[in-house]
Coordinates of C-alpha atoms in Angstrom, one line a residue:
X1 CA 116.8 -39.8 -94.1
X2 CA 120.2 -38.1 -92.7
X3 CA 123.7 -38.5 -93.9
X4 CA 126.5 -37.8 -91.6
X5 CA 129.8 -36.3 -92.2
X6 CA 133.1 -35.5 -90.3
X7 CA 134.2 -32.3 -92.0
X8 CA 137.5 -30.6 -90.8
X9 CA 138.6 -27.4 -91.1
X10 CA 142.5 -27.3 -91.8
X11 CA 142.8 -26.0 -88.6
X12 CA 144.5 -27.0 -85.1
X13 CA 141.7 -25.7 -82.6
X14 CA 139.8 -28.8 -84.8
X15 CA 141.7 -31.1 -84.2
X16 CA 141.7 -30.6 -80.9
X17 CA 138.1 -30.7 -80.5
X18 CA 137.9 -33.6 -82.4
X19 CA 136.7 -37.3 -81.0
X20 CA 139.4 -39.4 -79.4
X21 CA 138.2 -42.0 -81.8
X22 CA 138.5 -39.4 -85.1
X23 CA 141.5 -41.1 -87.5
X24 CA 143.9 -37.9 -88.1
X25 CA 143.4 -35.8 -84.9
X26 CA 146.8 -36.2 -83.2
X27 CA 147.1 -32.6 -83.2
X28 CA 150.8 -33.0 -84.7
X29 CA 151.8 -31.1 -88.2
X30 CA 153.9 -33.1 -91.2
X31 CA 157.4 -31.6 -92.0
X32 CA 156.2 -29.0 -94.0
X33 CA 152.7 -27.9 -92.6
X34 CA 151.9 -24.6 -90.4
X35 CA 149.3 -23.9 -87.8
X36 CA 146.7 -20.9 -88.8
X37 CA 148.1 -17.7 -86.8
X38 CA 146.4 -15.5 -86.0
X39 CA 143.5 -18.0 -84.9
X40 CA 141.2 -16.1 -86.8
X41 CA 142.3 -17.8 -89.3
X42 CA 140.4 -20.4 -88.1
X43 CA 136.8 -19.0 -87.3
X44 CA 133.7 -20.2 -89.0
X45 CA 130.9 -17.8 -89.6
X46 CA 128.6 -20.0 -92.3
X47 CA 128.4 -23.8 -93.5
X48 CA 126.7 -24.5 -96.7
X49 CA 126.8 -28.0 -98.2
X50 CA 125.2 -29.5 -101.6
X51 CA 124.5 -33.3 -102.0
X52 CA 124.1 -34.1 -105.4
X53 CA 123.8 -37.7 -107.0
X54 CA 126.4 -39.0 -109.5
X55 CA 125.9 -40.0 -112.4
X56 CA 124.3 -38.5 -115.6
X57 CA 123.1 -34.2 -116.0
X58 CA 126.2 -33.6 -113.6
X59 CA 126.2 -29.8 -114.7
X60 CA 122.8 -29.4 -114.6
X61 CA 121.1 -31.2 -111.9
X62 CA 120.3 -29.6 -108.5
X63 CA 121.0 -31.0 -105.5
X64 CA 118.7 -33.4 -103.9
X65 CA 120.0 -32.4 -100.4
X66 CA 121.2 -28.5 -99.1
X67 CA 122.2 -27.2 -95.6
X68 CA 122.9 -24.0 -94.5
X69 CA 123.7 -22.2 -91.5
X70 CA 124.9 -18.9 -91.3
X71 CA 125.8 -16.2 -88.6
X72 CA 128.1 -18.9 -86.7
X73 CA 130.7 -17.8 -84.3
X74 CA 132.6 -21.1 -83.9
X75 CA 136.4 -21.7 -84.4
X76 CA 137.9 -25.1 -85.8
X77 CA 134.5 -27.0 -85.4
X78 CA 131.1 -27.2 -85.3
X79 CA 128.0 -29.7 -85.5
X80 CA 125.2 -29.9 -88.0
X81 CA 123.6 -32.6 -89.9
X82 CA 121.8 -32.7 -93.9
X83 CA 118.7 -34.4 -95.0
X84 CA 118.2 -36.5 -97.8
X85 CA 114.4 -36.9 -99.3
X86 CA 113.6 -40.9 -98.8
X87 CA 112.5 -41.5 -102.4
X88 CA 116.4 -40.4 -103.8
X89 CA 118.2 -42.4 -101.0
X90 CA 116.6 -45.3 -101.7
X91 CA 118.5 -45.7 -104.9
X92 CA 121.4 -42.9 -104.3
X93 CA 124.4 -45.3 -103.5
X94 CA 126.9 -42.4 -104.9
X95 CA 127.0 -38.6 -104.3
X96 CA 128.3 -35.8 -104.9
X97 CA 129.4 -33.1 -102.0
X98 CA 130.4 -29.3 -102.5
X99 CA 131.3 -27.6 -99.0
X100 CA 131.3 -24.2 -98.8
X101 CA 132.3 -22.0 -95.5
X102 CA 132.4 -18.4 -94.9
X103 CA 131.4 -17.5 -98.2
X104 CA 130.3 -14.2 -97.0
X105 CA 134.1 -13.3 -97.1
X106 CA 133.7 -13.1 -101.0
X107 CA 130.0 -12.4 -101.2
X108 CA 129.9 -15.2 -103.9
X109 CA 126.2 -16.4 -103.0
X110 CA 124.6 -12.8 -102.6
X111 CA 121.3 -13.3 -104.6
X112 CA 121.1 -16.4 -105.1
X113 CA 118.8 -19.3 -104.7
X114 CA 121.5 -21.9 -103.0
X115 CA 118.9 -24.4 -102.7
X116 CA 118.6 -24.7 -106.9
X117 CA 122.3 -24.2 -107.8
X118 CA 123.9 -26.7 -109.9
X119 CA 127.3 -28.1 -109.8
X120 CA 128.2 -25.8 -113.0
X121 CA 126.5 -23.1 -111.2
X122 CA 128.8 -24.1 -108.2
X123 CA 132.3 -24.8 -110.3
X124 CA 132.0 -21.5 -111.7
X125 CA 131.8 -19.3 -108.5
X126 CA 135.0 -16.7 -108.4
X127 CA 136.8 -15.3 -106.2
X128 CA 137.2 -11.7 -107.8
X129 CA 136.1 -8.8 -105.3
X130 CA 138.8 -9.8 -102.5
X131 CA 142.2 -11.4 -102.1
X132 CA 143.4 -9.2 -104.9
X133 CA 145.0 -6.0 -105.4
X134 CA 143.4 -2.7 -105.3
X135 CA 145.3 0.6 -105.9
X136 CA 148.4 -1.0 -106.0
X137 CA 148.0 -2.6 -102.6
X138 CA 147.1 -6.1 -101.5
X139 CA 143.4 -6.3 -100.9
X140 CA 143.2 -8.0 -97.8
X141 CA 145.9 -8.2 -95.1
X142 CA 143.6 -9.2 -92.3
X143 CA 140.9 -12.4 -91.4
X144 CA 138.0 -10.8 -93.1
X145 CA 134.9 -10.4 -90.4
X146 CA 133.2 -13.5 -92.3
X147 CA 136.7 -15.4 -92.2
X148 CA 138.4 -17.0 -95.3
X149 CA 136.8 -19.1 -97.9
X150 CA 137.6 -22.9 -97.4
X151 CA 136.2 -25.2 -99.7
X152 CA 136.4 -28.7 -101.0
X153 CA 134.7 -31.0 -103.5
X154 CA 134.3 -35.0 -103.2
X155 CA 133.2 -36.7 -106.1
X156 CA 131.4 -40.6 -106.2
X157 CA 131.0 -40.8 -102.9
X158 CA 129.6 -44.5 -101.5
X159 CA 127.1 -43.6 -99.1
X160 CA 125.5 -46.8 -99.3
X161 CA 126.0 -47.8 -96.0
X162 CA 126.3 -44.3 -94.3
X163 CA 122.6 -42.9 -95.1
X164 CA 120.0 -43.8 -92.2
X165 CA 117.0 -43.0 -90.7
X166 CA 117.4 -40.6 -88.3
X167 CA 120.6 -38.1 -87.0
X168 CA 121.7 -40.0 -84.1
X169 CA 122.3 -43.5 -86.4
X170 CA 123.9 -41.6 -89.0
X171 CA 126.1 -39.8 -86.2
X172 CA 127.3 -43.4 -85.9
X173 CA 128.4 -44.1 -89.3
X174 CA 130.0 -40.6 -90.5
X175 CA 132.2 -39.9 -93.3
X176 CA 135.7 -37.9 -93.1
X177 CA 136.0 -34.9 -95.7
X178 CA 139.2 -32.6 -95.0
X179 CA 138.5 -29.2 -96.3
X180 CA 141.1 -26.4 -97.5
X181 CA 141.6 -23.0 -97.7
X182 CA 140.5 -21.4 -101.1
X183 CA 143.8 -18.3 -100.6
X184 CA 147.5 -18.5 -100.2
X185 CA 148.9 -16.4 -97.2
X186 CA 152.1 -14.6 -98.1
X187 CA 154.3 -12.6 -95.2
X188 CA 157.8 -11.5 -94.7
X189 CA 160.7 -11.2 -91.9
X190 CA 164.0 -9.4 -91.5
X191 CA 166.7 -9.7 -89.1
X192 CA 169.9 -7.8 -89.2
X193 CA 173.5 -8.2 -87.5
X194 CA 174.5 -6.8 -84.1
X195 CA 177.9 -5.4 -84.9
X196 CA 179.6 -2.7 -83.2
X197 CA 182.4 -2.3 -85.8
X198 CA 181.3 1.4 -87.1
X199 CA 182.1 0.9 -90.3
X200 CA 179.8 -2.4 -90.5
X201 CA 177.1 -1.3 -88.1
X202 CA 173.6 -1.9 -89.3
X203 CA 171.2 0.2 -87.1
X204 CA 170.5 2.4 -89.7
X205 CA 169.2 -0.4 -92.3
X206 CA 165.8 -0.5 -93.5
X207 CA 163.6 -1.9 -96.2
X208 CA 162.1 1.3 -98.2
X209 CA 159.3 -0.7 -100.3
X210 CA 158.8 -4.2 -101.4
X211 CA 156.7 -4.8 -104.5
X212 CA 154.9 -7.7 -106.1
X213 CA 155.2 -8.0 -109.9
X214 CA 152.5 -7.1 -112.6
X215 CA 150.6 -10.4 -113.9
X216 CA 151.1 -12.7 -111.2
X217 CA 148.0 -12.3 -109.1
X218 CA 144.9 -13.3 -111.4
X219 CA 142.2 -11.8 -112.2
X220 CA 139.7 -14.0 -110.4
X221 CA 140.2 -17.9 -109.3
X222 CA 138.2 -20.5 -108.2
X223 CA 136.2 -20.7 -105.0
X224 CA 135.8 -24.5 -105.3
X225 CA 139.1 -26.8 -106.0
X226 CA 138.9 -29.5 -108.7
X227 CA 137.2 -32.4 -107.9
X228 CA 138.3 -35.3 -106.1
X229 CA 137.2 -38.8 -104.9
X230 CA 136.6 -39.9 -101.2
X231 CA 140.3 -42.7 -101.8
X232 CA 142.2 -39.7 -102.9
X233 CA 141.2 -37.0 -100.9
X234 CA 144.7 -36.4 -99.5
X235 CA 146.5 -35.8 -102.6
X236 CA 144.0 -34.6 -105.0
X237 CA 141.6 -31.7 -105.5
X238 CA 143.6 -29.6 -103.7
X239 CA 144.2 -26.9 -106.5
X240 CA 141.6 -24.8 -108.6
X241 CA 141.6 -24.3 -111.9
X242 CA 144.6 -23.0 -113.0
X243 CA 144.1 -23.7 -116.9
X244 CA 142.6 -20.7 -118.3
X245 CA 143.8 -17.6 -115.7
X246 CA 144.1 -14.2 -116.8
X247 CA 146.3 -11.9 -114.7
X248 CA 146.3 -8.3 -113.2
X249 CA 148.1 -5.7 -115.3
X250 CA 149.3 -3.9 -111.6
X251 CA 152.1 -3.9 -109.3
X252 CA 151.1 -4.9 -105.7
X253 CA 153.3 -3.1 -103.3
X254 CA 153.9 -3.2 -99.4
X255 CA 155.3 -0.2 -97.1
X256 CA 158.6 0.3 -95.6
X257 CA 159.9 -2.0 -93.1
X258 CA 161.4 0.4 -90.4
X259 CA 164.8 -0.7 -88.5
X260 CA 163.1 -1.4 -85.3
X261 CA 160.9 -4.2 -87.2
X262 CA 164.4 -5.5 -88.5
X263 CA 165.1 -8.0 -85.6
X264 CA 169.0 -7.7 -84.2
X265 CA 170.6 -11.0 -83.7
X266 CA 174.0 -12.3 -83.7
X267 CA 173.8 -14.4 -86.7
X268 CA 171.0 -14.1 -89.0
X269 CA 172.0 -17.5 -91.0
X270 CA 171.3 -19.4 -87.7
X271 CA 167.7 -18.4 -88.8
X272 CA 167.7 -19.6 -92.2
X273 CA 165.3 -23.2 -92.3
X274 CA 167.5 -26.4 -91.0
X275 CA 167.4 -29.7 -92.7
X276 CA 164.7 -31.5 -90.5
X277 CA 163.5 -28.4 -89.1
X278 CA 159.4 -28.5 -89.4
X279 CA 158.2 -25.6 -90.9
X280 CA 156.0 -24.4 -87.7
X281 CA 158.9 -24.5 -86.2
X282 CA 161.0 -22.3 -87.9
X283 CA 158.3 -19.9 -88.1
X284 CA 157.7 -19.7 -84.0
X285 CA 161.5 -19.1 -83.9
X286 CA 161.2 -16.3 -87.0
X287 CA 158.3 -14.7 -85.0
X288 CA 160.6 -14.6 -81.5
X289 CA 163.7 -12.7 -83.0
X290 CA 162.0 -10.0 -84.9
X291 CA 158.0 -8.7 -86.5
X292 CA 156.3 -10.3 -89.1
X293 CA 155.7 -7.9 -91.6
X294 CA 153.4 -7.4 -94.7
X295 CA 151.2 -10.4 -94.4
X296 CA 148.5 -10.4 -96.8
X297 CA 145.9 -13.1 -98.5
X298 CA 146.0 -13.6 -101.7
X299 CA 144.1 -15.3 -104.7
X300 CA 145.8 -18.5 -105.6
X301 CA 148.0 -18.9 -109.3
X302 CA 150.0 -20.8 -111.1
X303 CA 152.5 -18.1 -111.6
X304 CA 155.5 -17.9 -109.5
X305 CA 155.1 -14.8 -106.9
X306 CA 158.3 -12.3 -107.9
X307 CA 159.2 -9.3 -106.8
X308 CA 161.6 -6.9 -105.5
X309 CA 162.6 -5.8 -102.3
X310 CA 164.2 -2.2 -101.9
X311 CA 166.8 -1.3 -99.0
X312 CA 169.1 1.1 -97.7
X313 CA 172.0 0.2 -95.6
X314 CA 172.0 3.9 -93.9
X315 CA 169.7 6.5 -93.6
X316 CA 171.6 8.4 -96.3
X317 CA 172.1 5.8 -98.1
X318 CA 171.5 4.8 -101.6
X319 CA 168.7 2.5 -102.1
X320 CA 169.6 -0.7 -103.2
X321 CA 167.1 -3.6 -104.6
X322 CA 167.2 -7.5 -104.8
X323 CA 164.8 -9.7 -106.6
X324 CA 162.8 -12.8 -105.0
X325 CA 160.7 -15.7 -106.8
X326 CA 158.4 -17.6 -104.8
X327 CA 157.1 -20.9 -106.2
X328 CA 153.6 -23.2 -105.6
X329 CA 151.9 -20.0 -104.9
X330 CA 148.4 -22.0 -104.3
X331 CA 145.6 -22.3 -102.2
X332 CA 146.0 -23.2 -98.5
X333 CA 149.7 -22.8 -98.5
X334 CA 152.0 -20.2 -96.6
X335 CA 154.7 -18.3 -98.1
X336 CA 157.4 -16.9 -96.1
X337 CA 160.5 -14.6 -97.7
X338 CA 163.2 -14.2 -94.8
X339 CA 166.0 -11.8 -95.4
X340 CA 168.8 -10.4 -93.3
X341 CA 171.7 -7.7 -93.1
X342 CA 174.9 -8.9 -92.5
X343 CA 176.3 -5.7 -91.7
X344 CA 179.3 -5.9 -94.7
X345 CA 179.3 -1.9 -95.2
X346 CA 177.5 -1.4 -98.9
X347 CA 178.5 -4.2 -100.8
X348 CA 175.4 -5.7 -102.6
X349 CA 174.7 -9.0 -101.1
X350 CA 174.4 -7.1 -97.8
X351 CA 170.5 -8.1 -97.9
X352 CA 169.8 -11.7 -98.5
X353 CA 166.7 -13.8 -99.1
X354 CA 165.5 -17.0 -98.3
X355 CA 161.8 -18.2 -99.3
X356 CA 159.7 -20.9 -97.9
X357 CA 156.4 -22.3 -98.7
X358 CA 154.5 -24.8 -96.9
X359 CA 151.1 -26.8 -96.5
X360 CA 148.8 -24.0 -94.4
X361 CA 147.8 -26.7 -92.0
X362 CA 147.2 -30.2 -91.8
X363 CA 144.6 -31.5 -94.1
X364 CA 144.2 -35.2 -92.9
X365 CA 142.6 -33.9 -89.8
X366 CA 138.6 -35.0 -89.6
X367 CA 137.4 -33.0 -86.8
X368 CA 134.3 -30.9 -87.4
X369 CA 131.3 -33.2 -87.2
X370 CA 128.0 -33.2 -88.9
X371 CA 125.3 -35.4 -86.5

């Protein structure tokens, strides 16, 4: 027997390959959600799903259906379809789904037997090797080759109705599951003031260093969020465990931010967020005055992301440093610090900071489809 689902990515290019008919696939953001950029943010290079039936042994039961396909080069969707033996859909009525793509990006299944995995086996994958800090630099500040993890769990889910005979009936009665991102995306911009008073001039400003603090970024977190159920998929699950997280004992620190990434405008607070502005919004205007620096992936926590950001006004200048606190530092959400110069000569609120975070992408889509 075959079980269908409609599985999206929180990705645009999925939406936009979605059904006409899909619920969610309009293609337009909420307030305070961001498209992936770059799109490799949005590339799929594996699939693994595990059906398991609710009910009793929940952490040590396998699963009575598995699908895998790896070495994909898709982007926002793709189509496969999971069996289910006969003799456990005949009395399944509930199940439980993990999803699993581009695990490869963490190596979390090297050596072992998916097929036979539990749901504890599954719940206590980690993300530990990558998305960290290494050295005293962030670990990954590009789309790994195997893309990012994205995840999701659904928990007593009525397939009663949804289980048939064959793939192409089941393609007719599919079931929505939005996925997320198991990392947090964190980047930074700087514009500065086009003055030509001498004495307020800022073409010689620059940002020396900018440095994450010690015990923020965990040790390892979750690959799979908490579960959910199918009713409250949009507002639930979307978190790991963030109960029992130990932290790295390391600074994580970016490079200098030279003057000619330091975008000149003529008034840097006309870049600061709007009241109505969406959030993709602000950051396609952010990205067309000046460079987006420092962006890096990062394990998600339930610590707020501080720091410090080190300046000079001048080339000869002293170096000067401000602190910034970034809140709701979890997975699938994008953090944005915007500072500018002003250009009043040394005084100390010469740099200032403004911090954003939103939903990386919208998760009501339902746009990749299993048939």
């Amino acid at each position: 027997t075959y079980i269908n689902l409609n599985v999206s990515t929180p990705t645009a290019q999925a939406r936009a390959n979605a059904p006409a008919n899909t619920a969610g696939t309009s293609g337009t953001l909420g307030q305070d959600e961001t498209n992936p950029s770059p799109d490799t943010e949005e590339k799929i290079t594996s699939i693994r799903v595990w059906a398991f039936k609710s009910g009793s042994n929940k952490a040590t039961a396998t699963p009575i259906g598995f699908k895998s396909e790896t070495n994909l080069s898709a982007k926002g969707s793709h189509n496969v379809s999971m069996m289910i033996t006969r003799k456990n859909a005949e009395t399944l009525g509930k199940i439980d789904l993990y999803i699993l793509l581009n695990a490869e990006s963490e190596g979390v299944l090297d050596g072992k037997d998916c097929i036979k995995m539990t749901r504890a086996e599954l719940e206590a994958l980690v993300i530990k090797n990558n998305f960290g800090i290494a050295n005293g630099t962030a670990q990954t500040t590009v789309v790994p080759d195997a893309g990012l993890p994205i995840s999701r769990v659904i928990k007593e889910l009525d397939v009663t109705d949804n289980i048939k005979d064959n793939a192409t009936d089941a393609a007719l009665h599919s079931i929505n599951i939005p996925l997320i991102r198991a990392v947090s995306k964190l980047h930074f911009f700087f514009t500065r003031k086009k003055v030509k008073d001498k004495d307020k001039n800022t073409e010689g400003v620059e940002v020396t260093k900018i440095e994450v603090n010690e015990n923020v970024i965990p040790t390892q977190s979750s690959v799979f969020p908490t579960a959910t159920t199918d009713a409250n998929k949009e507002t639930e699950g979307l978190t790991g465990d963030l109960t029992s997280l130990s932290y790295l004992s390391q600074k994580m620190t970016f490079g200098s931010v030279a003057t000619k990434d330091i975008g000149p405008v003529s008034d840097p607070t006309s870049y600061i967020r709007k009241p109505g502005q969406t959030a993709e919004a602000y950051i396609t205007q952010l990205r067309g005055v000046t460079t987006e620096c420092h962006l890096s992936y990062l394990r998600e926590t339930d610590k707020e992301l501080t720091g410090t950001i080190y300046y000079k006004l001048n080339k000869s200048g002293a170096v000067k440093q401000t602190p910034f606190s970034i809140s709701k530092a979890y997975r699938n959400h994008e953090m944005v610090v915007y500072g500018y110069f002003l250009g009043d000569g040394d005084k100390e609120s010469t740099l200032t900071l403004k911090y954003y975070v939103a939903d990386w992408n919208e998760k009501t889509a339902t746009d990749i489809v299993f048939d």
